[in-house]
Structures are given as structure tokens and as C-alpha cells.
Coordinates of C-alpha atoms and ligand atoms in Angstrom, one line a residue:
X1 CA 87.8 123.0 110.0
X2 CA 90.9 123.5 107.9
X3 CA 90.5 122.6 104.5
X4 CA 92.8 120.1 103.5
X5 CA 95.9 121.2 101.8
X6 CA 98.1 118.5 100.2
X7 CA 101.5 118.5 101.9
X8 CA 103.4 119.2 98.8
X9 CA 106.2 121.2 100.4
X10 CA 107.1 118.2 102.6
X11 CA 106.7 115.6 100.0
X12 CA 109.0 117.6 97.6
X13 CA 111.6 117.8 100.3
X14 CA 111.6 114.0 101.2
X15 CA 111.6 113.1 97.3
X16 CA 114.4 115.6 96.4
X17 CA 116.5 116.5 99.4
X18 CA 116.1 113.6 101.8
X19 CA 116.2 110.4 99.5
X20 CA 117.3 112.1 96.4
X21 CA 114.5 110.1 94.4
X22 CA 115.4 111.6 90.9
X23 CA 118.9 109.8 91.2
X24 CA 117.2 106.5 92.2
X25 CA 114.8 106.7 89.2
X26 CA 117.6 107.4 87.0
X27 CA 119.5 104.5 88.1
X28 CA 116.7 102.2 87.1
X29 CA 116.4 102.2 83.2
X30 CA 112.7 101.1 83.3
X31 CA 112.0 103.9 85.5
X32 CA 113.8 106.5 83.8
X33 CA 111.9 105.9 80.5
X34 CA 108.9 107.1 82.3
X35 CA 109.6 109.7 84.6
X36 CA 112.1 112.4 85.1
X37 CA 112.0 115.3 87.8
X38 CA 109.7 117.8 86.0
X39 CA 107.2 115.0 85.1
X40 CA 107.1 114.0 88.7
X41 CA 106.7 117.5 89.9
X42 CA 103.9 117.9 87.4
X43 CA 102.1 114.8 88.8
X44 CA 102.5 115.9 92.3
X45 CA 101.0 119.3 91.6
X46 CA 98.0 117.9 89.8
X47 CA 97.4 115.2 92.4
X48 CA 97.5 117.7 95.0
X49 CA 94.8 119.9 93.1
X50 CA 92.5 116.8 92.9
X51 CA 93.0 115.9 96.6
X52 CA 92.4 119.3 98.0
X53 CA 89.7 120.5 95.4
X54 CA 87.9 117.7 94.2
X55 CA 88.1 114.8 96.9
X56 CA 88.2 116.6 100.2
X57 CA 85.2 118.8 99.7
X58 CA 83.1 115.5 99.4
X59 CA 84.6 113.8 102.3
X60 CA 82.0 115.3 105.1
X61 CA 78.8 114.8 103.1
X62 CA 79.9 111.3 102.2
X63 CA 80.2 110.3 105.8
X64 CA 76.8 111.7 106.3
X65 CA 75.2 109.8 103.4
X66 CA 77.0 106.7 103.2
X67 CA 76.9 104.3 100.0
X68 CA 73.2 103.1 99.5
X69 CA 71.9 99.6 98.7
X70 CA 68.8 99.0 97.0
X71 CA 67.9 95.4 95.6
X72 CA 71.4 94.5 94.7
X73 CA 72.5 98.0 93.4
X74 CA 74.9 100.2 95.2
X75 CA 74.8 103.8 94.8
X76 CA 78.0 105.6 96.1
X77 CA 77.5 109.2 98.1
X78 CA 76.9 112.3 95.9
X79 CA 79.9 113.5 93.8
X80 CA 81.9 110.4 94.0
X81 CA 80.7 109.2 90.5
X82 CA 82.1 112.6 88.9
X83 CA 85.1 112.8 91.1
X84 CA 85.7 109.0 90.0
X85 CA 85.4 110.4 86.5
X86 CA 88.3 112.9 87.4
X87 CA 90.3 110.1 88.3
X88 CA 89.5 108.2 85.0
X89 CA 90.2 111.3 82.9
X90 CA 93.7 111.7 84.5
X91 CA 94.6 107.8 84.4
X92 CA 95.3 107.8 87.8
X93 CA 94.4 104.3 88.5
X94 CA 97.3 103.3 86.2
X95 CA 99.9 105.6 87.6
X96 CA 102.0 102.9 88.9
X97 CA 100.9 100.3 86.0
X98 CA 102.4 98.3 83.4
X99 CA 102.7 100.6 80.2
X100 CA 102.7 97.5 78.2
X101 CA 98.7 97.4 79.0
X102 CA 98.2 101.1 79.3
X103 CA 99.8 102.0 82.8
X104 CA 101.9 104.9 83.2
X105 CA 104.8 103.0 84.8
X106 CA 105.5 105.4 87.6
X107 CA 107.8 104.5 90.7
X108 CA 106.1 103.7 93.8
X109 CA 108.0 106.6 95.4
X110 CA 106.0 108.6 93.5
X111 CA 102.8 106.9 93.5
X112 CA 102.8 106.4 97.3
X113 CA 102.6 110.4 97.6
X114 CA 99.7 110.6 95.4
X115 CA 98.0 107.7 97.4
X116 CA 98.8 109.9 100.6
X117 CA 97.1 112.9 99.3
X118 CA 94.1 111.0 98.1
X119 CA 93.7 109.1 101.2
X120 CA 94.3 112.1 103.5
X121 CA 91.6 114.0 101.6
X122 CA 89.0 111.3 101.5
X123 CA 89.7 107.7 102.4
X124 CA 86.4 106.1 101.5
X125 CA 86.8 107.4 98.1
X126 CA 90.5 106.7 98.0
X127 CA 89.9 102.7 98.5
X128 CA 88.2 102.5 94.9
X129 CA 91.6 103.4 93.0
X130 CA 93.5 101.8 95.7
X131 CA 91.6 98.3 95.3
X132 CA 91.8 98.9 91.7
X133 CA 95.5 99.4 91.3
X134 CA 96.1 96.2 93.8
X135 CA 94.0 94.0 91.7
X136 CA 95.7 95.4 88.5
X137 CA 99.2 94.4 90.1
X138 CA 98.1 90.7 91.1
X139 CA 96.6 90.2 87.5
X140 CA 99.8 91.9 85.9
X141 CA 102.2 89.7 87.9
X142 CA 100.2 86.2 87.8
X143 CA 97.6 86.7 84.9
X144 CA 97.9 85.0 81.4
X145 CA 98.8 87.4 78.5
X146 CA 95.0 87.0 77.4
X147 CA 93.5 88.0 80.7
X148 CA 96.1 91.0 80.9
X149 CA 95.2 92.1 77.4
X150 CA 91.4 91.9 78.0
X151 CA 91.3 93.4 81.2
X152 CA 94.1 95.4 82.2
X153 CA 93.8 98.5 79.7
X154 CA 90.3 99.2 81.1
X155 CA 91.3 98.7 84.6
X156 CA 94.2 101.1 84.4
X157 CA 92.2 103.6 82.6
X158 CA 89.6 103.2 85.5
X159 CA 86.7 102.6 83.1
X160 CA 86.5 99.4 85.1
X161 CA 87.2 99.1 88.8
X162 CA 88.7 96.1 90.9
X163 CA 87.9 94.4 94.2
X164 CA 89.6 91.8 96.1
X165 CA 87.3 89.0 97.4
X166 CA 89.2 87.0 100.1
X167 CA 87.1 87.2 103.5
X168 CA 84.2 85.1 104.2
X169 CA 81.8 84.9 107.2
X170 CA 84.1 82.0 109.0
X171 CA 87.3 83.0 107.5
X172 CA 89.3 86.3 107.8
X173 CA 92.7 85.7 109.0
X174 CA 92.8 82.2 108.6
X175 CA 92.1 82.0 104.7
X176 CA 93.0 78.3 104.6
X177 CA 89.6 77.4 105.5
X178 CA 87.4 79.2 103.1
X179 CA 84.6 77.6 101.6
X180 CA 84.0 79.1 98.2
X181 CA 84.2 76.7 95.4
X182 CA 85.4 76.8 91.8
X183 CA 84.4 73.9 89.4
X184 CA 86.0 73.7 86.0
X185 CA 84.0 74.1 82.7
X186 CA 84.8 72.5 79.5
X187 CA 85.9 75.8 77.9
X188 CA 88.6 76.5 80.6
X189 CA 86.4 78.9 82.7
X190 CA 85.2 77.8 86.0
X191 CA 82.2 78.4 87.9
X192 CA 82.5 80.1 91.3
X193 CA 80.0 79.7 94.1
X194 CA 80.2 80.9 97.6
X195 CA 79.8 83.9 99.9
X196 CA 82.3 86.6 100.6
X197 CA 81.9 89.5 103.2
X198 CA 83.5 92.8 103.9
X199 CA 84.3 93.5 100.2
X200 CA 85.3 97.0 99.8
X201 CA 83.5 98.7 96.5
X202 CA 82.4 95.2 95.5
X203 CA 79.4 96.9 94.1
X204 CA 79.0 100.4 93.0
X205 CA 77.6 102.8 90.2
X206 CA 81.0 104.6 89.7
X207 CA 82.4 102.3 86.9
X208 CA 81.0 100.4 83.9
X209 CA 82.2 96.9 85.0
X210 CA 84.0 95.6 88.2
X211 CA 86.5 93.0 87.9
X212 CA 86.6 90.8 91.2
X213 CA 89.6 88.9 92.1
X214 CA 88.3 85.9 94.1
X215 CA 90.0 83.3 96.4
X216 CA 88.2 79.8 96.1
X217 CA 89.1 76.1 96.3
X218 CA 89.1 73.7 93.2
X219 CA 87.2 70.4 93.9
X220 CA 90.5 68.4 94.5
X221 CA 92.3 71.0 96.2
X222 CA 94.7 70.2 99.4
X223 CA 93.1 71.3 102.8
X224 CA 94.5 74.5 104.1
X225 CA 96.4 77.6 102.5
X226 CA 97.9 75.4 99.9
X227 CA 94.6 74.6 98.3
X228 CA 93.7 78.2 97.5
X229 CA 93.4 79.3 93.9
X230 CA 92.6 82.7 92.6
X231 CA 89.9 83.7 90.0
X232 CA 89.0 86.7 87.9
X233 CA 85.3 87.2 88.0
X234 CA 83.7 90.1 86.3
X235 CA 80.4 91.8 86.8
X236 CA 79.7 92.0 83.3
X237 CA 81.2 89.2 81.0
X238 CA 83.6 90.6 78.4
X239 CA 82.8 89.8 74.8
X240 CA 85.7 88.8 72.4
X241 CA 85.7 92.4 70.8
X242 CA 85.9 94.0 74.4
X243 CA 82.3 95.0 74.7
X244 CA 80.3 93.9 77.7
X245 CA 78.1 91.1 77.6
X246 CA 75.6 89.5 80.1
X247 CA 75.6 90.0 83.8
X248 CA 77.5 87.4 85.5
X249 CA 75.8 85.4 88.1
X250 CA 76.6 87.1 91.4
X251 CA 75.2 89.8 93.4
X252 CA 75.7 92.2 96.3
X253 CA 73.3 90.8 99.1
X254 CA 73.8 94.0 101.5
X255 CA 76.4 96.5 102.6
X256 CA 77.7 97.1 106.2
X257 CA 76.6 99.6 108.5
X258 CA 80.0 100.8 110.0
X259 CA 81.9 102.9 112.3
X260 CA 83.8 104.7 109.5
X261 CA 84.7 105.2 106.0
X262 CA 81.1 105.3 105.8
X263 CA 81.2 106.7 102.0
X264 CA 82.6 103.4 100.7
X265 CA 80.4 100.4 100.0
X266 CA 81.5 97.2 102.3
X267 CA 79.6 94.6 100.3
X268 CA 78.5 91.2 100.9
X269 CA 79.0 89.2 97.6
X270 CA 77.2 86.1 96.5
X271 CA 78.7 84.0 94.1
X272 CA 76.2 81.5 92.3
X273 CA 78.0 79.4 89.6
X274 CA 79.6 82.8 88.5
X275 CA 82.1 82.5 85.6
X276 CA 85.5 83.1 86.4
X277 CA 89.0 82.7 85.1
X278 CA 92.1 81.4 86.7
X279 CA 94.8 83.8 87.7
X280 CA 98.3 82.0 88.1
X281 CA 98.6 78.6 88.7
X282 CA 96.1 76.2 90.6
X283 CA 96.4 75.9 94.2
X284 CA 98.9 78.9 94.2
X285 CA 96.2 81.9 94.8
X286 CA 97.6 82.9 98.2
X287 CA 101.0 83.3 96.8
X288 CA 99.5 85.3 94.1
X289 CA 97.6 87.7 96.5
X290 CA 100.9 88.1 98.4
X291 CA 102.7 89.6 95.5
X292 CA 100.1 92.6 95.6
X293 CA 100.3 92.6 99.3
X294 CA 103.3 94.2 99.9
X295 CA 102.1 97.1 97.7
X296 CA 98.6 97.3 99.3
X297 CA 100.2 97.1 102.8
X298 CA 102.2 99.8 102.3
X299 CA 99.0 101.7 100.9
X300 CA 97.1 101.1 104.1
X301 CA 99.9 102.4 106.2
X302 CA 99.9 105.4 104.0
X303 CA 96.1 105.8 104.9
X304 CA 97.2 106.1 108.4
X305 CA 99.5 109.0 107.5
X306 CA 97.0 110.4 105.2
X307 CA 94.3 110.6 108.0
X308 CA 96.8 111.8 110.7
X309 CA 98.1 114.6 108.4
X310 CA 94.7 115.9 108.0
X311 CA 94.0 115.8 111.6
X312 CA 97.2 117.7 112.1
X313 CA 96.4 120.2 109.8
X314 CA 93.0 121.2 111.6
X315 CA 94.6 120.8 115.1
X316 CA 97.5 123.3 114.1
X317 CA 94.9 125.7 112.8
X318 CA 92.8 125.4 115.9
X319 CA 95.6 125.4 118.5
X320 CA 96.6 129.0 116.8
X321 CA 93.1 130.4 117.0
X322 CA 91.6 128.8 120.3
X323 CA 92.2 131.1 123.3
X324 CA 91.8 129.5 126.7
X325 CA 94.0 130.3 129.9
X326 CA 97.4 132.2 130.1
X327 CA 100.8 130.6 129.2
X328 CA 102.5 129.1 132.3
X329 CA 105.2 132.0 131.7
X330 CA 102.7 134.9 131.5
X331 CA 100.4 136.4 129.0
X332 CA 101.6 135.9 125.4
X333 CA 98.7 138.0 124.0
X334 CA 97.7 140.2 126.8
X335 CA 95.2 142.2 124.5
X336 CA 93.0 139.2 124.3
X337 CA 91.2 137.6 127.1
X338 CA 93.4 134.4 126.9
X339 CA 96.1 133.1 125.2
X340 CA 95.9 130.7 122.2
X341 CA 96.3 127.2 123.4
X342 CA 99.4 126.6 121.5
X343 CA 101.3 128.3 124.3
X344 CA 100.4 125.4 126.6
X345 CA 103.1 122.6 126.6
X346 CA 100.6 119.7 126.8
X347 CA 99.0 121.0 123.4
X348 CA 102.6 121.1 122.1
X349 CA 103.3 117.7 123.1
X350 CA 100.1 116.5 121.2
X351 CA 101.0 118.6 118.0
X352 CA 104.6 117.8 118.1
X353 CA 103.9 113.8 118.8
X354 CA 101.5 114.4 115.6
X355 CA 104.3 115.9 113.7
X356 CA 106.9 113.5 114.7
X357 CA 104.6 110.4 113.7
X358 CA 103.1 112.1 110.3
X359 CA 106.5 113.5 108.9
X360 CA 108.9 110.9 110.1
X361 CA 106.0 108.0 108.9
X362 CA 105.9 109.8 105.5
X363 CA 109.5 109.6 105.3
X364 CA 109.4 106.0 106.2
X365 CA 106.7 104.9 103.7
X366 CA 108.9 106.8 101.0
X367 CA 112.0 104.8 102.0
X368 CA 110.1 101.6 102.1
X369 CA 108.4 102.7 98.4
X370 CA 112.3 103.0 97.5
X371 CA 113.1 99.8 98.3
X372 CA 109.8 98.4 96.4
X373 CA 111.1 100.3 93.3
X374 CA 114.6 98.7 93.5
X375 CA 112.9 95.3 94.1
X376 CA 110.5 95.6 91.1
X377 CA 113.0 97.4 88.6
X378 CA 116.5 96.8 89.4
X379 CA 118.7 95.2 86.6
X380 CA 121.2 93.7 88.8
X381 CA 120.1 90.7 90.4
X382 CA 122.1 91.1 93.8
X383 CA 120.5 94.8 94.2
X384 CA 117.2 93.3 93.7
X385 CA 117.6 90.4 96.0
X386 CA 118.6 92.9 98.7
X387 CA 115.7 95.0 98.1
X388 CA 113.2 92.2 98.0
X389 CA 114.7 91.4 101.7
X390 CA 114.0 95.0 102.8
X391 CA 110.6 95.0 101.4
X392 CA 109.7 91.7 103.0
X393 CA 111.1 93.0 106.3
X394 CA 109.7 96.3 106.4
X395 CA 106.2 95.8 105.0
X396 CA 104.4 94.7 108.2
X397 CA 106.2 97.6 109.9
X398 CA 104.9 100.1 107.5
X399 CA 101.3 98.6 107.8
X400 CA 101.1 98.2 111.3
X401 CA 103.1 101.1 112.8
X402 CA 102.0 103.8 110.6
X403 CA 98.3 102.7 111.2
X404 CA 98.9 102.4 115.1
X405 CA 100.4 105.7 115.1
X406 CA 98.2 107.2 112.5
X407 CA 95.2 106.5 114.7
X408 CA 97.1 107.8 117.9
X409 CA 97.7 111.1 115.9
X410 CA 94.2 111.3 115.0
X411 CA 93.2 110.9 118.5
X412 CA 95.6 113.6 119.8
X413 CA 94.2 115.7 117.0
X414 CA 90.7 115.0 118.4
X415 CA 92.0 116.1 121.8
X416 CA 93.7 119.3 120.9
X417 CA 90.0 120.4 120.4
X418 CA 88.6 119.2 123.6
X419 CA 84.8 118.9 123.5
X420 CA 84.7 120.2 120.0
X421 CA 86.8 117.4 118.8
X422 CA 83.9 115.0 120.0
X423 CA 81.1 116.5 117.9
X424 CA 80.7 116.3 114.3
X425 CA 81.4 120.0 113.3
X426 CA 85.0 120.1 113.0
X427 CA 85.7 116.9 111.4
X428 CA 88.1 115.4 113.9
X429 CA 85.8 112.4 115.0
X430 CA 85.3 111.3 111.4
X431 CA 89.0 111.1 111.0
X432 CA 89.3 108.9 114.0
X433 CA 86.5 106.8 112.8
X434 CA 87.8 106.3 109.4
X435 CA 91.2 105.7 110.5
X436 CA 90.6 102.9 113.0
X437 CA 89.8 100.4 110.1
X438 CA 93.5 100.6 108.9
X439 CA 94.7 98.9 111.7
X440 CA 92.2 96.0 111.0
X441 CA 91.9 95.2 107.4
X442 CA 94.5 94.0 105.1
X443 CA 95.7 91.6 108.0
X444 CA 95.1 92.8 111.3
X445 CA 98.2 94.6 113.1
X446 CA 98.5 91.8 115.3
X447 CA 99.0 89.5 112.4
X448 CA 101.5 92.0 110.8
X449 CA 103.6 91.5 114.2
X450 CA 103.5 88.0 113.9
X451 CA 104.5 88.2 110.2
X452 CA 107.4 90.5 111.2
X453 CA 108.7 88.5 114.1
X454 CA 107.8 85.0 112.9
X455 CA 108.4 84.6 109.3
X456 CA 110.7 87.6 108.7
X457 CA 113.1 87.7 111.7
X458 CA 113.0 84.3 113.2
X459 CA 112.1 82.7 109.9
X460 CA 115.4 84.1 108.3
X461 CA 117.4 83.5 111.4
X462 CA 117.8 87.3 111.9
X463 CA 119.4 87.7 108.2
X464 CA 116.6 90.1 107.1
X465 CA 116.9 91.9 110.2
X466 CA 120.6 92.4 109.7
X467 CA 120.0 94.2 106.2
X468 CA 117.9 96.8 108.2
X469 CA 120.6 97.2 111.0
X470 CA 123.5 97.2 108.3
X471 CA 121.7 100.2 106.5
X472 CA 121.6 102.2 109.7
X473 CA 124.9 101.3 110.6
X474 CA 126.1 102.4 107.2
X475 CA 124.5 105.7 107.6
X476 CA 126.1 106.3 111.1
X477 CA 129.4 105.4 109.9
X478 CA 129.1 107.7 107.0
X479 CA 128.1 110.7 109.1
X480 CA 130.1 110.3 112.1
X481 CA 131.6 113.5 111.6
X482 CA 128.5 115.5 110.5
X483 CA 128.1 118.4 113.3
X484 CA 124.5 118.9 112.5
X485 CA 123.9 115.4 113.2
X486 CA 126.0 115.3 116.4
X487 CA 123.2 115.1 119.0
X488 CA 121.0 112.7 117.1
X489 CA 123.8 109.8 116.3
X490 CA 124.4 108.5 119.8
X491 CA 120.7 108.2 120.9
X492 CA 120.0 106.5 117.3
X493 CA 122.9 104.0 117.9
X494 CA 121.8 103.3 121.1
X495 CA 118.3 102.5 119.9
X496 CA 119.4 100.2 117.1
X497 CA 121.7 98.6 119.7
X498 CA 118.5 98.0 121.9
X499 CA 116.7 96.4 118.8
X500 CA 119.7 94.4 118.3
X501 CA 119.7 93.1 121.6
X502 CA 116.0 92.4 121.9
X503 CA 116.1 90.5 118.4
X504 CA 118.9 88.4 119.7
X505 CA 116.7 87.6 122.9
X506 CA 113.6 86.7 121.1
X507 CA 115.8 84.6 118.4
X508 CA 117.1 82.8 121.5
X509 CA 113.7 82.1 123.2
X510 CA 111.8 81.2 119.9
X511 CA 113.3 77.8 120.0
X512 CA 112.5 77.2 123.5
X513 CA 108.9 78.5 124.0
X514 CA 106.1 78.3 121.4
X515 CA 104.5 81.3 122.8
X516 CA 107.6 83.4 122.7
X517 CA 107.1 84.8 119.3
X518 CA 103.5 85.7 119.7
X519 CA 104.1 87.4 123.2
X520 CA 106.7 89.3 122.0
X521 CA 105.6 90.3 118.5
X522 CA 103.5 93.4 119.0
X523 CA 105.8 95.3 121.2
X524 CA 108.8 94.0 119.0
X525 CA 106.9 95.7 115.8
X526 CA 106.4 99.1 117.8
X527 CA 110.1 99.0 119.0
X528 CA 111.2 98.4 115.6
X529 CA 109.2 101.1 114.2
X530 CA 110.0 103.8 116.6
X531 CA 113.6 103.1 115.8
X532 CA 113.1 103.1 112.1
X533 CA 111.4 106.6 112.5
X534 CA 114.4 107.7 114.6
X535 CA 116.5 106.8 111.4
X536 CA 114.2 108.8 109.3
X537 CA 114.4 111.8 111.6
X538 CA 118.2 111.8 111.3
X539 CA 118.0 111.5 107.7
X540 CA 115.7 114.6 107.7
X541 CA 117.9 116.4 110.0
X542 CA 121.1 115.7 107.6
X543 CA 119.0 117.3 104.7
X544 CA 117.5 120.1 106.8
X545 CA 119.9 121.5 109.3
X546 CA 122.4 123.0 106.7
X547 CA 119.4 124.9 105.5
X548 CA 117.8 125.9 108.9
X549 CA 120.0 129.0 109.7
X550 CA 118.8 131.4 107.1
X551 CA 115.3 129.8 106.9
X552 CA 112.7 132.4 107.6
X553 CA 109.8 130.1 106.4
X554 CA 110.5 127.8 109.4
X555 CA 110.4 124.9 107.3
X556 CA 113.8 123.6 107.8
X557 CA 114.3 124.9 111.4
X558 CA 111.0 123.2 112.3
X559 CA 112.3 119.8 111.2
X560 CA 115.3 120.1 113.2
X561 CA 113.4 121.1 116.3
X562 CA 110.8 118.5 115.8
X563 CA 113.4 115.7 115.4
X564 CA 114.9 117.0 118.7
X565 CA 111.4 116.5 120.3
X566 CA 111.3 113.0 118.5
X567 CA 114.8 111.9 120.0
X568 CA 113.8 113.4 123.5
X569 CA 110.3 112.2 123.9
X570 CA 109.1 109.4 121.5
X571 CA 112.4 107.3 120.9
X572 CA 112.7 106.7 124.6
X573 CA 109.6 104.7 124.6
X574 CA 111.9 101.8 122.9
X575 CA 113.2 101.4 126.5
X576 CA 110.2 100.3 128.2
X577 CA 109.2 98.2 125.4
X578 CA 112.4 96.3 125.2
X579 CA 111.9 95.7 129.0
X580 CA 108.5 94.2 128.5
X581 CA 109.6 92.1 125.6
X582 CA 112.3 90.5 127.8
X583 CA 109.9 89.6 130.4
X584 CA 108.8 86.8 127.9
X585 CA 105.4 84.9 127.6
X586 CA 104.8 83.7 131.4
X587 CA 102.5 86.2 132.5
X588 CA 100.7 86.3 129.3
X589 CA 99.8 82.7 129.3
X590 CA 99.4 82.0 133.0
X591 CA 95.7 82.7 133.3
X592 CA 93.4 79.9 132.6
X593 CA 90.5 80.3 130.0
X594 CA 88.2 80.9 133.3
X595 CA 90.4 83.3 135.0
X596 CA 89.8 85.7 132.3
Ligands
FAD601 C1 85.6 98.1 106.3 C2 86.2 96.8 106.0 C3 86.7 96.4 104.6 C4 87.1 95.3 104.4 N1 87.7 95.2 102.8 C5 87.9 94.0 102.6 C6 88.0 93.7 101.4 O1 88.1 94.6 100.2 N2 88.5 92.2 100.8 C7 88.4 91.2 101.8 O2 88.7 90.3 101.6 N3 88.3 91.6 103.1 C8 88.0 92.9 103.6 N4 87.9 93.1 105.0 C9 88.1 92.1 105.8 C10 89.3 92.1 106.8 O3 90.5 92.1 105.9 C11 89.4 91.3 107.9 O4 88.2 91.7 108.6 C12 90.5 90.9 108.5 O5 91.6 90.5 107.8 C13 90.3 90.2 109.8 O6 89.7 89.0 109.7 P1 88.4 88.7 110.6 O7 87.6 90.1 110.7 O8 87.7 87.4 110.2 O9 88.9 88.4 112.0 P2 89.4 87.3 112.7 O10 90.4 86.6 111.8 O11 88.4 86.4 113.5 O12 90.4 87.6 113.9 C14 89.8 88.0 115.2 C15 91.0 88.4 116.0 O13 92.1 87.3 116.4 C16 93.3 87.7 116.1 N5 93.8 86.5 115.6 C17 93.3 85.7 114.6 N6 94.4 84.7 114.0 C18 95.3 84.9 115.0 C19 96.6 84.4 115.3 N7 97.2 83.2 114.7 N8 97.4 84.7 116.1 C20 97.1 85.9 116.7 N9 95.7 86.5 116.9 C21 95.1 86.1 116.0 C22 93.1 88.7 114.8 O14 94.3 89.5 114.9 C23 92.0 89.6 115.4 O15 92.5 90.4 116.7 C24 87.3 94.4 105.3 C25 86.9 94.4 106.7 C26 86.5 95.7 106.9 C27 85.7 95.7 108.3

């Protein structure tokens, strides 16, 4: 099994050469206060060391061991507690956090790279800092000054971790029907009662306290999503002086046995009149959760890339080493009994597909992170609003497309190993199992597609879509005379035109048929994602091609050649997707329930 190596070369290329992140950071005064290119580079270097040196070596054993539950207490796998301490010492939980409460205030363009390395090295572990950062974000955006002062510094430092408690046994996608109740007390606190399931790192022994953000309903709350409030419920109550007080009245009833990310604890949490405090306004809990969801959903997309990157690293090494059969063009290594499998076109197809999705996907997540930074930090209202529109549109694509293609890449990486990919030894089957959850949690990918098509595209009558289409149109226009881009611009323009047509088509259908959006949405998101990655590959070529000629490392020339593969073999999938979408919903809705 290849040792996980943080993809620092590619990350630096994206930040510095493709997106010119330093110029973006310099244009945002609140970001410029905290980061410059040297600081960013030092952070990346250190993140790479932690991912490769601390987290990756624990990944396999944690999968074997899993987290352990005993009478309400959860013990993380061997080494996790110490690794978590490394995260605390470096303040990594607060990398993107608000400096007013002890965060480092780093831009998402940088934080996203740390997240990818951590998730690629060890996804089960990576969920703990990720959930904590998400809880901090919701608290920072919606909590009272008092709550922020009391909780954020210890959460940013990581001494206390965070958990997000939304799901209940009967309510996952449809949070409007949750039953957890919050009864007001005279002192301004609430008593929270109910059962939450599937709560990631809801209980564990790595941090001194665990701060749960819990969705619950007030006694007189309206029915449905408009009657949900958000509460902060700490495992240990916090005294006025900041020290830990008595244990709150909730506990972990059990942890799940599951397909992957076995090192992480997925907890049933029983709240029995637990003391909590309202975060944000009454009945606006779902909106508060959504603030942080744009960040978290990109984070889950990044998990898909992280796992796929690890799988690609293994598969590449194996394909160079494993000898089997001769190349169709004749023996390449006649001194050996057979040639390395990398000579075979089909093995190259698999490796290049992985590379196309992983490196194009990393570019896309960086592109989305850029819009997140502008939406959060720009002074100029118009610039911020434009970025907010982009974030709203692109977030479901980042979550669903990057995890769908992440899993596809993991499966291809397993396939490169033949039977050896199916057995435990090489680690490829673990990556497939771990990556699978990314399509399901944080809103299933089917729900992401409905969000993209229903709420974002149709909901804005195409206006949000226009922002993206215009961005690509500007690129095409600005680079019309770029000779390096010549082979790529026409197919990119054709793909965007196809997406334009399909968008028009669905906008037209949406008013006529209630099933039109649901029937088109998953294929539409896929078509959108493939086109967006085409745009990313064109931007990669623009940066790489001028350097490719004298490049002995193969880095730049490899980029241009992978882009060719992407445009020849992956982007054309948009043609069949468009055709399928245009067929409408009739075939999908024709069967009666019995006919299934
Ligand atoms: C390992 C793991 C960790 C998790 N971590 C957390 C956590 O930390 N905190 C937390 O709160 N939750 C967590 N979850 C829960 C997760 O977010 C939910 O499982 C997920 O949102 C789906 O909900 P559900 O399982 O109830 O499925 P359901 O909502 O029952 O959905 C079942 C199927 O129906 C589809 N469906 C539902 N409604 C519609 C619709 N309107 N249109 C089209 N299709 C629809 C779904 O896409 C899905 O395919 C975790 C789950 C797992 C397995």
C-alpha cells in the first residue's frame, strides 16, 4: 500500500498558478490581516506533515478496531486521542475561525486544502475537527455574544469538540417532523428532551467537553420546518468562571456498526431534560443550520476528493509495479516475464478517469472556496452578493458531484488492483467503504440535486445559473486568442451551450409538470458538474501549458495531457445526460406502485 502523501505540489499549483489566491486574499482586507503567501505556504507544509505523518498511519488500524461503546462511554481507536492532541496544539480546529474568539481567520481557499489532506489521510478522524468547525461557524454566525465568549475559544482551540444533532429515527431528510422538544426555564435556559440518531462523534474520549448543537421544537412552535429552533447543549455544564461543572442530563445510548468510517463513533444520543441555550432566534433554527451547511457541504465534497486522491496514489504505484500480460504494441520490458499493467489502455482509462476527477475536482472545490471567501469577507456589497449567488448555486454541485465522482474514482482505484483490491491488504476496499457515506450524509445527493434544480435554478428563474454561465463566457472571451487553449475552447463552449439548453428546457417544463424537476435533477447536477470540471480543466491548461515544454518533471505536461483525456472521454458524457433529461418524467412516473 502506498503511503499517503499530501498532494502539496498540486495544491500550490492551484492556489498560486491557477487561481492566484494571494491576489484574492490581498483584495479582502479582513483576510489580508491574517494571511500572506509565506504564512499560507507554511500552513500547507505543516498540514501535509500532520496528514501524512500523524493521521494516515492510524487509518487502517482504526478501521479494524472501530470506536468502542461501554455503558455510555465511547473510546476512540488507539492513537486518536494523541492525534487529536496534535490538532489541539496546532489550533487546527480554529484555522478558519473568527479571530475575535481565538480563531485564526484563515480563508476557506486555504482551509479547504487542509481539510482535503486530513480527510484523505483519515476520514474517520477528520470528521471530528470538521464537525467542530461547523458547529463553531453556526455559533459564530447566530449565537449571542455571551454564548460565543463562553464556548468559541475552547472549541476553536479544540479542547472542546462539537457535534451537530439533527437526525431522529423517523426524521432525516424531512427535519420538519422532528419530535425533540425544548421547554423554557425561568433562567433563560431550556430543557431539551428527545432522541437523536447517527450523531458523528456525539460522544468520545478525545476532548474535555462536547458541545452539541441540537435541533428541537418549542412547545408552541408552528408545524414543519418553520417551527424548528437550534440549541447549544454541552456535555458538561460550564460554570461562570469557565470551569467545567456537572454532567448534563443526556447520554450516548449506543453506537452504530457500519460499512465504513468505522473509526468514528456514530452515536444515538438520548436527551432527558438536558440543559440547553437558544442559538439565534426562536423557530429559525433551520436557517441557522443552513448558514454553516454551505461550508460543511463543500467539506463533504472535499472528503470525496480526499478519499479518491488516496486511492489514486495507491493505484498509480500498483499499476507501475504489477506485471501482467504484454502491451498490445509489443513487450515494453522484455527482460521481465510481463509488462507493468500501466501499459494497458484500460488501466490507463481507469487512472486517467481518476486523475481527471480528482485534480479537476480539487480545482472545483478551490473555485467554490474562493466564492465562499468573497461572500464572507468582501467589503463591496455588489461583489459579496454576486459571490453569495455563486455559493448558493455551486454548493450542491460540490457536495454531490465531488462525492459521486469521488466514489467512482475509489472504485476504479480498487479495480486497478484486480482481486487484490477486494481484499483488506492494500487498503483500496476501505477507501470505497469510507467514501460511500459522503453521498448520503449532510443531505443525500438526491436532495442536493433537488436543491440545485428546484430551489436554485428554477427558484431563481435561471438567474443564479446565469452567474455561472457568465463566468465561463468571460473566460472563453478573454482567452479566445490563447493558442494553448485552442483545442479546449470550442468543446467547452459547446458543453456550456448544452447546459444552457437543458436549463431552458427544464425551466420551461417546471411550470407544466410537478414531477419535471425531480425527474431531471440528478442527471442535471451531473451534467452541471461535468461541465464545471471542463471549465476547471481549461483553467488548469491555461496555467500549465506555457510551462509544459521545458518541464522535465512531467507535472505540467501531465496536466495538459490529462485535460485532453477529460475533454475527449469524460466531458462527452454530457451529451447522453442531456438527451435523457429531455425525455422528461413520463417513463419515470408511468409504473404503478404494484408494477415495481
Ligand atoms: C455515518 C453517518 C453519520 C451521520 N452523521 C450525522 C450527524 O453528525 N448529525 C446528524 O444530524 N445526522 C447525521 N447523519 C444522518 C444523515 O445526515 C441522514 O442519514 C441523511 O440526511 C438521510 O436521512 P435518512 O437516513 O433519514 O434518509 P431518508 O430521509 O429516509 O431518505 C431515504 C431516501 O429517500 C430519499 N428522499 C427523501 N425525501 C425525498 C424527497 N423529498 N425527494 C426525493 N427523494 C427523497 C433520500 O434521498 C434517500 O435516498 C449521519 C448518518 C450516517 C449514516
